[in-house]
Coordinates of C-alpha atoms and ligand atoms in Angstrom, one line a residue:
M189 CA 0.0 0.0 0.0
K190 CA 1.2 3.5 -0.8
R191 CA 1.5 5.6 2.3
T192 CA 0.5 9.2 2.1
L193 CA 0.6 12.6 3.9
G194 CA -2.1 15.2 4.3
V195 CA -3.0 18.3 6.2
C196 CA -5.9 19.8 8.0
Y197 CA -7.2 23.0 6.4
Y198 CA -9.9 25.5 7.2
P199 CA -10.8 27.4 3.9
E200 CA -13.5 29.3 5.9
H201 CA -10.6 31.0 7.8
W202 CA -9.0 32.5 4.8
P203 CA -9.9 34.7 1.8
M204 CA -11.2 32.6 -1.1
D205 CA -8.5 34.0 -3.4
Q206 CA -5.8 32.4 -1.2
W207 CA -7.2 28.9 -1.6
A208 CA -5.6 28.1 -4.9
T209 CA -2.2 29.2 -3.8
D210 CA -2.5 27.2 -0.6
A211 CA -3.6 24.1 -2.6
A212 CA -0.7 24.4 -5.0
R213 CA 1.8 24.7 -2.1
M214 CA 0.3 21.7 -0.4
V215 CA 0.8 19.7 -3.6
E216 CA 4.3 21.1 -4.0
T217 CA 5.1 19.9 -0.4
G218 CA 4.1 16.4 -1.5
L219 CA 0.8 16.2 0.4
T220 CA -2.0 14.0 -1.0
W221 CA -4.9 14.6 1.4
V222 CA -6.6 17.7 2.8
R223 CA -9.2 17.5 5.6
I224 CA -11.8 20.2 5.7
G225 CA -15.2 21.1 7.0
E226 CA -15.4 19.7 10.5
F227 CA -16.1 23.0 12.3
G228 CA -17.9 24.8 9.4
W229 CA -21.6 24.4 10.3
Q230 CA -22.3 28.1 10.8
R231 CA -20.9 28.8 7.4
M232 CA -22.9 26.0 5.8
E233 CA -26.2 26.8 7.4
P234 CA -26.1 30.4 8.7
A235 CA -29.7 30.2 9.9
P236 CA -32.0 27.2 10.4
D237 CA -32.7 25.7 6.9
Q238 CA -30.9 28.5 5.1
F239 CA -27.9 27.1 3.4
D240 CA -24.8 28.5 1.8
W241 CA -22.9 25.6 0.1
G242 CA -21.2 27.9 -2.4
W243 CA -18.0 28.3 -0.4
L244 CA -17.7 24.6 0.3
D245 CA -18.4 23.6 -3.3
R246 CA -15.7 26.0 -4.4
A247 CA -13.2 24.9 -1.7
I248 CA -13.6 21.2 -2.7
E249 CA -13.2 22.1 -6.4
V250 CA -10.1 24.3 -5.9
L251 CA -8.4 21.7 -3.7
G252 CA -9.5 18.8 -5.9
D253 CA -8.4 20.5 -9.1
A254 CA -5.0 21.1 -7.6
G255 CA -4.7 17.3 -7.3
L256 CA -5.6 16.9 -3.6
K257 CA -8.0 14.3 -2.2
V258 CA -10.5 15.7 0.3
V259 CA -11.5 14.3 3.7
L260 CA -14.8 15.9 4.4
G261 CA -15.8 16.3 8.0
T262 CA -19.3 16.6 9.4
P263 CA -19.5 19.7 11.5
T264 CA -21.4 18.2 14.4
A265 CA -18.8 19.1 17.1
T266 CA -19.7 22.8 16.6
P267 CA -23.4 23.4 16.4
P268 CA -24.1 27.1 15.6
R269 CA -25.5 29.5 18.1
W270 CA -29.0 29.3 16.6
M271 CA -29.1 25.6 17.4
I272 CA -29.2 26.4 21.1
D273 CA -32.2 28.6 20.6
K274 CA -33.9 25.8 18.7
H275 CA -32.9 23.2 21.4
P276 CA -32.2 25.0 24.6
D277 CA -31.9 21.7 26.5
M278 CA -29.2 20.2 24.2
L279 CA -26.3 21.7 26.2
P280 CA -24.3 19.2 28.3
V281 CA -24.5 19.2 32.1
A282 CA -21.5 18.6 34.2
A283 CA -21.5 16.1 37.2
D284 CA -21.8 19.0 39.6
G285 CA -25.1 20.0 37.9
H286 CA -24.0 23.1 36.0
T287 CA -24.8 23.6 32.4
R288 CA -21.9 23.9 30.0
K289 CA -22.4 26.9 27.9
F290 CA -22.1 27.9 24.2
G291 CA -18.9 29.7 23.3
S292 CA -16.3 27.1 22.5
R293 CA -17.1 23.6 21.0
R294 CA -18.6 20.2 21.7
H295 CA -21.5 21.9 23.5
Y296 CA -24.0 19.1 22.9
D297 CA -25.4 16.2 24.8
F298 CA -25.1 12.7 23.2
S299 CA -28.4 11.8 24.8
H300 CA -30.4 14.7 23.2
I301 CA -32.5 13.1 20.5
G302 CA -33.4 16.5 19.0
Y303 CA -29.8 17.3 18.5
R304 CA -29.0 13.7 17.3
K305 CA -31.6 14.3 14.5
E306 CA -30.0 17.6 13.6
A307 CA -26.6 15.8 13.3
Q308 CA -28.2 13.2 11.2
R309 CA -29.8 15.9 9.0
I310 CA -26.6 17.8 8.3
A311 CA -24.8 14.5 7.6
R312 CA -27.5 13.6 5.1
L313 CA -27.5 17.0 3.4
M314 CA -23.7 16.9 3.1
A315 CA -23.7 13.3 1.8
E316 CA -26.5 14.1 -0.7
R317 CA -24.4 17.0 -2.0
Y318 CA -20.9 15.6 -1.9
G319 CA -21.3 11.8 -1.7
K320 CA -20.6 11.4 -5.4
N321 CA -18.1 14.3 -5.7
P322 CA -14.9 12.7 -7.2
H323 CA -12.7 14.9 -5.0
V324 CA -14.3 13.7 -1.7
A325 CA -12.3 10.5 -1.1
A326 CA -13.0 10.0 2.6
W327 CA -15.3 11.3 5.4
Q328 CA -14.7 12.2 8.9
I329 CA -17.7 12.0 11.3
D330 CA -17.7 14.7 14.0
N331 CA -14.4 15.5 15.7
E332 CA -12.8 13.8 18.7
Y333 CA -15.6 12.2 20.7
D334 CA -15.1 13.0 24.4
C335 CA -12.7 15.9 23.8
H336 CA -13.2 18.3 26.7
D337 CA -14.8 15.5 28.8
T338 CA -18.0 15.4 26.9
T339 CA -19.1 11.7 26.9
L340 CA -20.8 12.0 30.3
S341 CA -23.6 14.5 30.7
Y342 CA -26.0 14.7 33.6
S343 CA -28.9 16.3 31.7
D344 CA -32.6 15.7 31.7
A345 CA -32.2 14.1 28.3
A346 CA -29.6 11.7 29.8
R347 CA -31.8 10.8 32.7
S348 CA -34.8 9.8 30.6
G349 CA -32.6 8.1 28.1
F350 CA -30.9 6.2 30.9
Q351 CA -34.3 5.1 32.4
D352 CA -35.4 3.7 29.0
W353 CA -32.1 2.0 28.6
L354 CA -32.4 0.4 32.0
A355 CA -35.9 -0.8 31.4
Q356 CA -34.8 -2.5 28.2
R357 CA -31.7 -4.1 29.8
Y358 CA -33.3 -5.3 33.1
Q359 CA -37.0 -5.6 32.1
S360 CA -38.1 -5.2 35.7
T361 CA -37.0 -3.2 38.7
D362 CA -36.9 -6.5 40.7
A363 CA -34.2 -7.8 38.3
L364 CA -32.3 -4.5 38.5
N365 CA -32.5 -4.4 42.3
R366 CA -31.1 -7.9 42.5
A367 CA -28.4 -7.3 39.9
W368 CA -27.2 -4.2 41.6
G369 CA -27.6 -5.4 45.1
N370 CA -29.9 -2.5 46.0
V371 CA -30.9 -4.2 49.3
F372 CA -27.7 -2.7 50.6
W373 CA -28.6 0.7 52.1
S374 CA -32.3 0.3 51.1
M375 CA -31.7 1.5 47.6
D376 CA -34.4 -0.6 45.9
Y377 CA -36.6 1.0 43.2
D378 CA -40.2 0.3 42.4
S379 CA -40.2 1.9 38.9
F380 CA -37.6 2.9 36.3
D381 CA -38.6 6.5 36.4
Q382 CA -37.4 6.7 40.1
I383 CA -33.8 6.0 39.0
D384 CA -31.8 9.2 38.8
L385 CA -28.3 9.7 37.3
P386 CA -25.5 8.7 39.7
N387 CA -24.3 12.2 40.4
L388 CA -24.9 14.5 43.4
T389 CA -25.5 11.7 45.9
V390 CA -24.5 12.1 49.5
T391 CA -21.7 9.6 49.3
E392 CA -20.6 7.2 46.6
P393 CA -23.5 5.8 44.5
N394 CA -23.8 2.1 44.0
P395 CA -21.0 1.0 41.7
A396 CA -23.4 -1.1 39.6
H397 CA -25.5 2.1 39.1
V398 CA -22.4 4.0 37.9
L399 CA -21.2 1.2 35.6
A400 CA -24.7 1.1 34.0
F401 CA -24.5 4.8 33.4
R402 CA -21.1 4.5 31.9
R403 CA -22.4 1.7 29.6
Y404 CA -25.4 3.8 28.7
S405 CA -23.2 6.9 27.9
S406 CA -20.9 4.9 25.7
D407 CA -23.9 3.5 23.8
Q408 CA -25.1 7.1 23.1
V409 CA -21.7 7.9 21.5
V410 CA -22.1 4.8 19.3
A411 CA -25.6 5.7 18.4
F412 CA -24.7 9.3 17.6
N413 CA -21.9 8.2 15.3
R414 CA -24.1 5.5 13.7
V415 CA -26.9 7.8 12.6
Q416 CA -24.4 9.9 10.7
A417 CA -22.5 6.9 9.3
D418 CA -25.8 5.3 8.0
E419 CA -26.8 8.6 6.2
I420 CA -23.4 9.0 4.6
R421 CA -23.1 5.4 3.4
K422 CA -26.3 5.8 1.4
H423 CA -24.5 8.2 -0.9
T424 CA -20.8 7.1 -1.0
D425 CA -18.4 4.2 -1.1
A426 CA -15.6 6.4 0.3
P427 CA -14.3 5.2 3.7
L428 CA -15.8 6.7 6.9
I429 CA -13.4 7.7 9.6
H430 CA -13.5 9.2 13.1
N431 CA -10.5 10.9 14.7
Y432 CA -10.1 9.4 18.2
M433 CA -7.9 10.9 20.8
G434 CA -5.1 9.6 23.0
R435 CA -5.8 8.1 26.4
I436 CA -9.6 8.4 26.2
T437 CA -11.5 5.5 27.7
T438 CA -15.0 6.9 28.3
F439 CA -16.6 5.2 25.4
D440 CA -16.1 1.8 23.7
H441 CA -13.9 2.6 20.7
W442 CA -14.2 -1.0 19.6
A443 CA -18.0 -0.5 19.2
V444 CA -17.7 2.9 17.4
G445 CA -15.0 1.5 15.2
A446 CA -17.3 -1.4 14.1
D447 CA -19.4 1.1 12.2
L448 CA -16.5 2.8 10.5
D449 CA -13.9 1.8 7.9
I450 CA -10.7 3.4 9.2
A451 CA -9.7 4.4 12.8
S452 CA -7.7 7.6 12.9
W453 CA -6.3 9.4 15.9
D454 CA -4.9 12.8 16.8
S455 CA -1.3 12.6 17.9
Y456 CA 0.2 15.4 20.0
P457 CA 3.3 13.8 21.6
I458 CA 4.7 16.8 23.4
G459 CA 1.3 18.2 24.5
F460 CA 0.7 14.8 26.1
L461 CA 4.0 14.4 27.9
S462 CA 3.6 17.1 30.5
D463 CA 0.4 16.1 32.2
R464 CA -1.1 13.0 30.6
I465 CA 1.7 10.5 31.0
E466 CA 3.3 9.1 34.1
G467 CA 7.0 9.7 34.5
T468 CA 9.6 11.2 36.8
P469 CA 10.5 14.9 36.3
K470 CA 13.9 13.7 35.0
E471 CA 12.3 11.5 32.3
K472 CA 10.0 14.3 31.3
Q473 CA 12.9 16.7 30.9
F474 CA 14.7 14.1 28.8
Y475 CA 11.7 13.7 26.5
L476 CA 10.6 17.3 26.7
R477 CA 10.8 18.1 22.9
Q478 CA 10.2 14.5 21.6
G479 CA 7.3 13.2 23.6
H480 CA 7.2 9.9 25.4
P481 CA 8.7 7.2 23.1
D482 CA 5.8 4.7 23.8
N483 CA 2.8 6.9 23.7
Q484 CA 2.5 7.3 20.0
A485 CA 3.3 3.6 19.4
F486 CA 0.6 2.5 21.9
H487 CA -2.1 4.5 20.1
H488 CA -1.0 3.5 16.7
D489 CA -1.3 -0.2 17.7
L490 CA -4.6 0.3 19.5
Y491 CA -6.2 2.2 16.6
R492 CA -4.8 -0.2 14.0
A493 CA -6.7 -2.9 15.8
I494 CA -9.9 -0.7 16.2
G495 CA -9.8 0.1 12.5
R496 CA -9.4 -3.6 11.6
N497 CA -6.0 -2.9 10.1
R498 CA -6.9 0.4 8.6
M499 CA -5.4 3.3 10.6
W500 CA -4.5 7.0 10.0
V501 CA -3.2 9.8 12.0
M502 CA -5.7 12.5 11.3
E503 CA -3.9 15.2 13.2
Q504 CA -0.1 15.3 13.8
Q505 CA 1.5 17.9 16.0
P506 CA 3.8 20.1 13.8
G507 CA 5.2 22.5 16.4
P508 CA 4.2 23.9 19.8
V509 CA 0.5 23.4 20.7
N510 CA -1.5 25.8 22.8
W511 CA -3.3 23.6 25.3
A512 CA -0.8 21.9 27.6
P513 CA 0.6 23.4 30.8
Y514 CA 3.8 24.1 29.0
N515 CA 4.3 24.1 25.2
P516 CA 7.9 23.6 24.1
A517 CA 8.8 23.3 20.4
P518 CA 9.7 19.9 19.1
L519 CA 13.3 19.0 18.5
P520 CA 14.2 19.5 14.8
G521 CA 13.4 16.2 13.1
M522 CA 10.5 15.1 15.3
A523 CA 7.7 16.1 12.9
R524 CA 9.5 13.7 10.5
L525 CA 10.1 11.0 13.1
W526 CA 6.5 10.9 14.3
A527 CA 5.2 10.4 10.8
W528 CA 7.6 7.6 10.1
E529 CA 6.8 5.9 13.4
A530 CA 3.1 6.1 12.4
F531 CA 3.8 4.5 9.0
A532 CA 5.9 1.8 10.6
H533 CA 2.9 0.9 12.8
G534 CA 0.7 0.6 9.8
A535 CA -0.7 4.1 9.3
E536 CA -1.9 4.6 5.7
T537 CA -1.9 8.4 6.0
V538 CA -0.6 11.0 8.4
C539 CA -2.1 14.5 8.2
Y540 CA -0.5 17.4 10.0
F541 CA -2.6 19.8 12.0
R542 CA -2.8 22.4 10.6
W543 CA -1.8 24.1 7.3
R544 CA -1.5 27.7 8.5
Q545 CA -1.4 28.9 12.1
A546 CA -4.6 30.9 12.8
P547 CA -3.9 34.5 13.9
F548 CA -7.2 34.7 15.8
A549 CA -9.3 32.8 18.4
Q550 CA -8.5 30.0 20.8
E551 CA -5.7 28.3 18.9
Q552 CA -3.7 31.3 17.7
M553 CA -0.7 30.0 19.6
H554 CA -0.9 26.6 18.0
A555 CA 1.7 26.0 15.3
G556 CA 1.0 24.9 11.7
L557 CA 3.1 23.9 8.8
L558 CA 3.0 27.7 7.9
R559 CA 3.3 30.7 10.1
P560 CA 0.3 33.1 10.4
D561 CA 2.1 35.3 7.8
S562 CA 2.3 32.3 5.4
E563 CA 6.0 31.8 5.7
A564 CA 7.2 28.3 6.2
A565 CA 7.2 27.0 9.8
P566 CA 9.9 24.4 10.6
A567 CA 7.6 21.4 10.1
L568 CA 6.9 22.2 6.5
A569 CA 10.4 21.1 5.3
E570 CA 10.1 18.0 7.5
A571 CA 6.8 17.1 5.9
A572 CA 8.3 17.6 2.4
Q573 CA 11.2 15.4 3.4
V574 CA 8.8 12.6 4.5
A575 CA 6.9 12.9 1.3
Q576 CA 10.1 12.5 -0.7
E577 CA 11.3 9.6 1.4
L578 CA 7.9 7.9 1.0
A579 CA 8.2 8.2 -2.8
D580 CA 11.6 6.5 -2.6
L581 CA 10.8 3.8 -0.1
P582 CA 9.4 0.4 -1.1
E583 CA 6.2 -0.6 0.5
V584 CA 5.9 -0.9 4.3
D585 CA 3.4 -3.5 5.6
A586 CA 2.4 -4.1 9.1
G587 CA 3.9 -7.5 9.5
A588 CA 3.1 -10.2 12.1
A589 CA 3.8 -9.6 15.8
P590 CA 4.6 -12.4 18.3
V591 CA 3.1 -10.6 21.2
A592 CA -0.4 -9.2 22.0
L593 CA -2.0 -7.1 24.7
V594 CA -5.7 -7.1 25.4
F595 CA -7.4 -3.7 26.0
D596 CA -10.9 -3.3 27.3
Y597 CA -12.9 -0.1 27.8
E598 CA -15.6 -1.6 30.1
S599 CA -12.8 -2.5 32.5
A600 CA -11.6 1.1 32.4
W601 CA -15.2 2.2 33.5
A602 CA -15.2 -0.5 36.2
W603 CA -11.9 0.7 37.7
D604 CA -12.9 4.4 37.4
T605 CA -16.0 3.5 39.3
Q606 CA -14.3 1.4 41.9
P607 CA -10.6 2.2 41.9
Q608 CA -10.1 0.8 45.4
G609 CA -6.7 2.5 45.4
A610 CA -6.0 6.1 44.2
D611 CA -3.4 5.0 41.6
F612 CA -5.4 2.3 39.9
D613 CA -6.3 3.3 36.4
M614 CA -6.9 0.9 33.5
F615 CA -5.0 2.9 30.9
R616 CA -2.1 3.4 33.2
L617 CA -1.9 -0.4 33.9
A618 CA -2.2 -1.4 30.2
F619 CA 0.3 1.3 29.2
A620 CA 2.8 0.1 31.9
A621 CA 2.7 -3.4 30.3
Y622 CA 3.0 -1.9 26.8
R623 CA 5.9 0.2 27.8
A624 CA 7.8 -2.8 29.2
L625 CA 7.1 -4.7 26.0
R626 CA 8.5 -1.8 23.9
R627 CA 11.5 -1.4 26.1
A628 CA 12.3 -5.0 25.3
G629 CA 12.2 -4.1 21.6
L630 CA 9.0 -6.1 20.9
S631 CA 6.5 -5.3 18.1
L632 CA 3.0 -6.1 19.2
D633 CA -0.7 -6.1 18.5
I634 CA -3.5 -4.9 20.7
L635 CA -6.6 -7.1 20.9
P636 CA -10.2 -6.5 21.7
P637 CA -11.5 -8.3 24.9
D638 CA -13.7 -10.6 22.9
C639 CA -10.8 -11.8 20.7
A640 CA -11.6 -15.4 19.8
D641 CA -8.3 -16.5 18.2
L642 CA -4.9 -16.2 19.7
S643 CA -3.2 -18.7 17.4
A644 CA -1.0 -16.0 15.7
Y645 CA 0.7 -15.2 19.0
K646 CA 3.2 -16.7 21.4
F647 CA 2.8 -14.4 24.3
V648 CA -0.5 -12.7 25.3
L649 CA -1.0 -10.2 28.2
A650 CA -4.4 -9.4 29.7
P651 CA -4.0 -6.9 32.6
G652 CA -6.9 -5.4 34.4
I653 CA -9.8 -7.2 32.5
M654 CA -12.8 -7.0 34.8
K655 CA -14.4 -10.1 33.4
L656 CA -12.9 -12.3 30.7
S657 CA -15.3 -12.8 27.8
D658 CA -16.4 -16.3 26.8
P659 CA -14.7 -16.2 23.4
F660 CA -11.4 -15.1 25.0
R661 CA -11.7 -17.8 27.6
A662 CA -12.3 -20.4 24.8
A663 CA -9.3 -19.0 22.9
L664 CA -7.2 -19.4 26.0
A665 CA -8.2 -23.0 26.4
K666 CA -6.7 -23.7 23.0
F667 CA -3.7 -21.4 23.3
D668 CA -0.2 -23.0 23.3
G669 CA 2.0 -20.0 24.1
I670 CA 2.1 -18.2 27.4
A671 CA -0.8 -16.0 28.6
L672 CA -0.2 -13.7 31.5
I673 CA -3.6 -12.7 32.9
G674 CA -3.9 -10.0 35.7
P675 CA -3.4 -8.2 37.9
R676 CA -7.1 -7.5 38.8
S677 CA -8.6 -9.7 36.1
D678 CA -11.7 -11.8 36.0
G679 CA -12.6 -11.2 39.6
K680 CA -16.0 -9.6 39.0
N681 CA -19.3 -10.4 37.2
E682 CA -20.7 -8.0 34.6
E683 CA -22.4 -6.0 37.3
L684 CA -19.1 -5.3 39.1
A685 CA -20.0 -7.7 41.9
I686 CA -18.0 -10.5 43.3
P687 CA -19.1 -13.9 41.9
T688 CA -19.1 -17.3 43.7
P689 CA -17.0 -19.2 43.0
M690 CA -14.6 -16.3 43.2
G691 CA -12.4 -15.6 40.1
P692 CA -10.4 -15.8 38.1
D693 CA -12.1 -18.5 36.1
L694 CA -9.1 -19.7 33.9
P695 CA -9.2 -22.9 31.8
D696 CA -7.5 -25.7 33.6
T697 CA -5.8 -23.4 36.1
D698 CA -6.6 -23.6 39.8
V699 CA -6.0 -20.1 41.0
T700 CA -8.4 -18.0 43.1
T701 CA -8.0 -14.4 44.2
V702 CA -9.1 -14.4 47.9
M703 CA -8.3 -10.9 48.8
A704 CA -7.0 -7.7 47.1
E705 CA -5.2 -4.8 48.7
S706 CA -4.1 -1.4 47.3
L707 CA -0.9 0.3 48.3
P708 CA 0.1 3.9 48.7
P709 CA 3.2 5.1 46.8
S710 CA 5.3 4.8 50.0
D711 CA 4.8 1.0 50.1
A712 CA 5.6 -2.0 47.9
I713 CA 5.4 -5.8 48.0
K714 CA 8.9 -7.2 47.6
L715 CA 9.5 -10.2 45.4
Q716 CA 12.0 -13.1 45.8
G717 CA 15.0 -12.5 43.6
G718 CA 14.4 -8.7 43.6
G719 CA 11.5 -6.8 42.1
R720 CA 8.4 -5.2 43.5
F721 CA 4.7 -4.8 43.1
L722 CA 3.3 -1.3 43.4
H723 CA -0.3 0.0 43.8
W724 CA -2.0 -3.4 43.9
F725 CA -1.6 -6.9 45.3
E726 CA -3.9 -9.9 45.2
H727 CA -3.7 -12.8 47.6
L728 CA -3.9 -16.0 45.5
E729 CA -4.8 -19.5 46.6
G730 CA -5.1 -22.8 44.6
N731 CA -3.2 -25.9 43.5
A732 CA -1.5 -24.3 40.5
D733 CA 2.3 -23.9 40.4
V734 CA 3.9 -20.8 41.9
H735 CA 6.3 -19.4 39.3
L736 CA 7.3 -16.4 41.3
A737 CA 6.7 -15.6 45.0
T738 CA 6.9 -12.6 47.2
K739 CA 9.6 -12.3 49.9
A740 CA 6.9 -13.2 52.4
G741 CA 6.3 -16.4 50.5
Q742 CA 3.0 -15.6 48.9
P743 CA 2.3 -16.4 45.2
A744 CA 3.2 -13.5 42.8
I745 CA 2.7 -15.4 39.5
M746 CA 0.7 -18.6 39.6
G747 CA -0.6 -21.0 37.0
G748 CA 0.3 -23.7 34.6
D749 CA 2.7 -23.8 31.6
T750 CA 0.3 -21.8 29.4
I751 CA -2.0 -19.7 31.6
R752 CA -0.5 -17.8 34.4
Y753 CA -2.0 -15.2 36.8
L754 CA 0.0 -12.1 37.8
A755 CA -0.9 -11.1 41.4
G756 CA 0.3 -7.5 41.4
W757 CA 1.3 -4.4 39.5
P758 CA 5.0 -4.8 38.7
D759 CA 7.3 -1.7 38.8
D760 CA 9.1 -1.0 35.6
D761 CA 12.2 -3.1 36.3
T762 CA 10.1 -6.0 37.5
F763 CA 7.9 -5.8 34.4
D764 CA 11.1 -5.8 32.4
S765 CA 12.4 -8.9 34.1
I766 CA 9.1 -10.8 34.0
I767 CA 8.7 -10.1 30.3
G768 CA 12.3 -10.9 29.6
N769 CA 12.1 -14.3 31.3
L770 CA 8.9 -15.2 29.6
C771 CA 10.2 -14.2 26.2
D772 CA 13.4 -16.2 26.8
A773 CA 11.2 -19.2 27.6
L774 CA 9.2 -18.7 24.4
D775 CA 12.3 -18.0 22.2
I776 CA 11.1 -14.5 21.4
P777 CA 14.2 -12.3 20.8
T778 CA 14.4 -9.2 23.1
Y779 CA 16.8 -6.3 23.0
D780 CA 18.6 -4.2 25.6
L781 CA 17.8 -0.9 24.0
P782 CA 19.8 2.3 24.8
K783 CA 17.5 4.9 26.5
G784 CA 15.3 6.6 23.9
L785 CA 15.7 4.0 21.1
R786 CA 12.6 2.1 20.0
I787 CA 12.2 -0.6 17.3
R788 CA 9.3 -1.5 15.2
D789 CA 9.4 -4.4 12.8
T790 CA 7.2 -4.5 9.8
G791 CA 6.8 -7.4 7.4
T792 CA 9.8 -6.1 5.3
H793 CA 11.7 -3.6 7.4
R794 CA 13.0 -2.9 10.9
F795 CA 12.6 0.8 11.9
V796 CA 14.7 2.3 14.7
F797 CA 13.6 5.6 16.2
N798 CA 15.8 7.8 18.3
Y799 CA 13.6 9.6 20.9
A800 CA 16.7 10.7 22.8
P801 CA 17.9 14.3 22.6
K802 CA 21.4 13.0 21.6
P803 CA 22.8 10.5 19.1
R804 CA 22.5 6.8 19.7
K805 CA 24.3 3.8 18.3
W806 CA 22.3 1.0 16.7
G807 CA 25.0 -1.6 15.8
D808 CA 27.4 0.2 13.5
V809 CA 24.9 3.0 12.7
T810 CA 24.8 6.3 14.6
I811 CA 21.3 7.7 14.7
P812 CA 21.2 11.4 15.4
A813 CA 18.8 12.9 17.9
A814 CA 15.2 12.7 16.5
G815 CA 16.6 10.4 13.8
V816 CA 15.0 7.4 12.1
H817 CA 16.9 4.5 10.7
W818 CA 15.5 1.6 8.6
E819 CA 17.0 -1.6 7.4
K820 CA 15.6 -4.5 5.4
L821 CA 14.7 -7.5 7.4
Ligands
GAL1041 C1 -7.4 18.5 18.5 C2 -8.6 19.0 17.8 C3 -8.3 20.1 16.8 C4 -7.4 21.1 17.5 C5 -6.2 20.4 18.0 C6 -5.2 21.4 18.6 O1 -7.8 18.0 19.8 O2 -9.2 17.9 17.1 O3 -9.5 20.7 16.3 O4 -8.1 21.7 18.5 O5 -6.5 19.5 18.9 O6 -4.1 20.7 19.1

């Protein structure tokens, strides 16, 4: 497959007579794609049912005639001001009960059926008008679901939608009361319309109630996306895409992805480093202008899976962003490295955000490929270099990975609802496992929780999975590599209650978690032979073999040859040694990588990325800071 580059462009921000020059310059830079439209509703429909499509017709024509392919976005993340007059109750409500106002973006409630119909209507009108347009080669639906914490809304619309959803799921309040354990604290309900949203309670609400609301809220994102996808599909065969974000777990991306053709995501490595990734101040200083070396890779692998092998980066950071606590400029070379890393992980296309820095409004301090005065910003030359290199490089395919990591959104909701320890977070745990695998130089796949076939892998990790799915359990029963399940896996039923017999329920493996404890940062469980568990430790019992024990003699890893349960959350060094030992046992080669180097193997090439701020050696090759090296496999 031919890999391509693109850029995000807002024709409505610039005079019409500038568009052709911009388009010619995009083509000259080597860009193939241009994404437009996703915030343009007010310009498309300035007043209810009064349309002005002229500018968009013209923009598509100018860009297309220049030789660019257009990704057309539906503008539903920015309903115009008049929409609020039409549907005053469509604004989202925060957990503390205050209404979130008009004046920025994403000011809508996923549960509001009136607004959902408006979104469906504008998607239909756009698809009718542009579905057969030869320049429109892909569609983006909405923009970044959950950006600015917008999945959960505690509105009247959400309450009545939730009550209907509960009635359908449980059929009777008796069944719901039983499933949730409402006998505890006399919380039983007699009718579904008594059930409020789980905010503003005196102390914590019933975790089953919260988990139900999280499921309901995720379903609303899926439904909102689906009504638009269904409309657009009637008029085009072009692929449908959403641009997901990093580290967002509030809705089930596997479920949204099932209705789309490509999963894309928005990659802001430096913006993320300062406050969305764990790390010591020293590490953050080391990676200040490069971003964390595993954050991009994790999301590429995750979204490649969610897109069923079709993945893009829809927005790639080009220079300083405007929204992190501090916004340093990338090291020269990073705008090139990030693109190559995406391609090495299977991205078909990488689009830089944005073409020209806007001189006005919220994002005026956010860099683009061009400065506000249209002179080149540093990333323009790097994008041009990638385009040139792509033209020269033979095909890059994704290749087969020996290792897989299971990632589950429901579990993220479960542990948000009932963390039991302040540091327990699903993403953090999965990412800790992923980071250790990458430090060992492994290329891996991420799998959905209902994955039914593990035969392609030798080593599978499933940390933090609330309840193993039946297909996954069946796949484990047939697996002949090593599966490391846990910590905190398969100890709950689907209502977040403790089942009897107690879990985990692992094929042919006699292990039971009889007690779990969480630990403050000042404490750790020491392991025999060195190593430590942090944050979390489960007391295991059973007849299975103990493969690793704590200093106090309790099981730390327990199970058979194939399926093993990990009782705690290993610190980085311990994760490294556990993974190293299991890979040795499985004959999977690992590497002792110098700090900042990462490898990704494709079917044809090995790529080596230098995230360090200084040169690094890879064999005989010296890779400069922010450098990329590739060699034939
Ligand atoms: C993304 C968003 C873009 C822009 C960008 C700035 O989250 O999709 O519209 O705001 O961030 O970094």
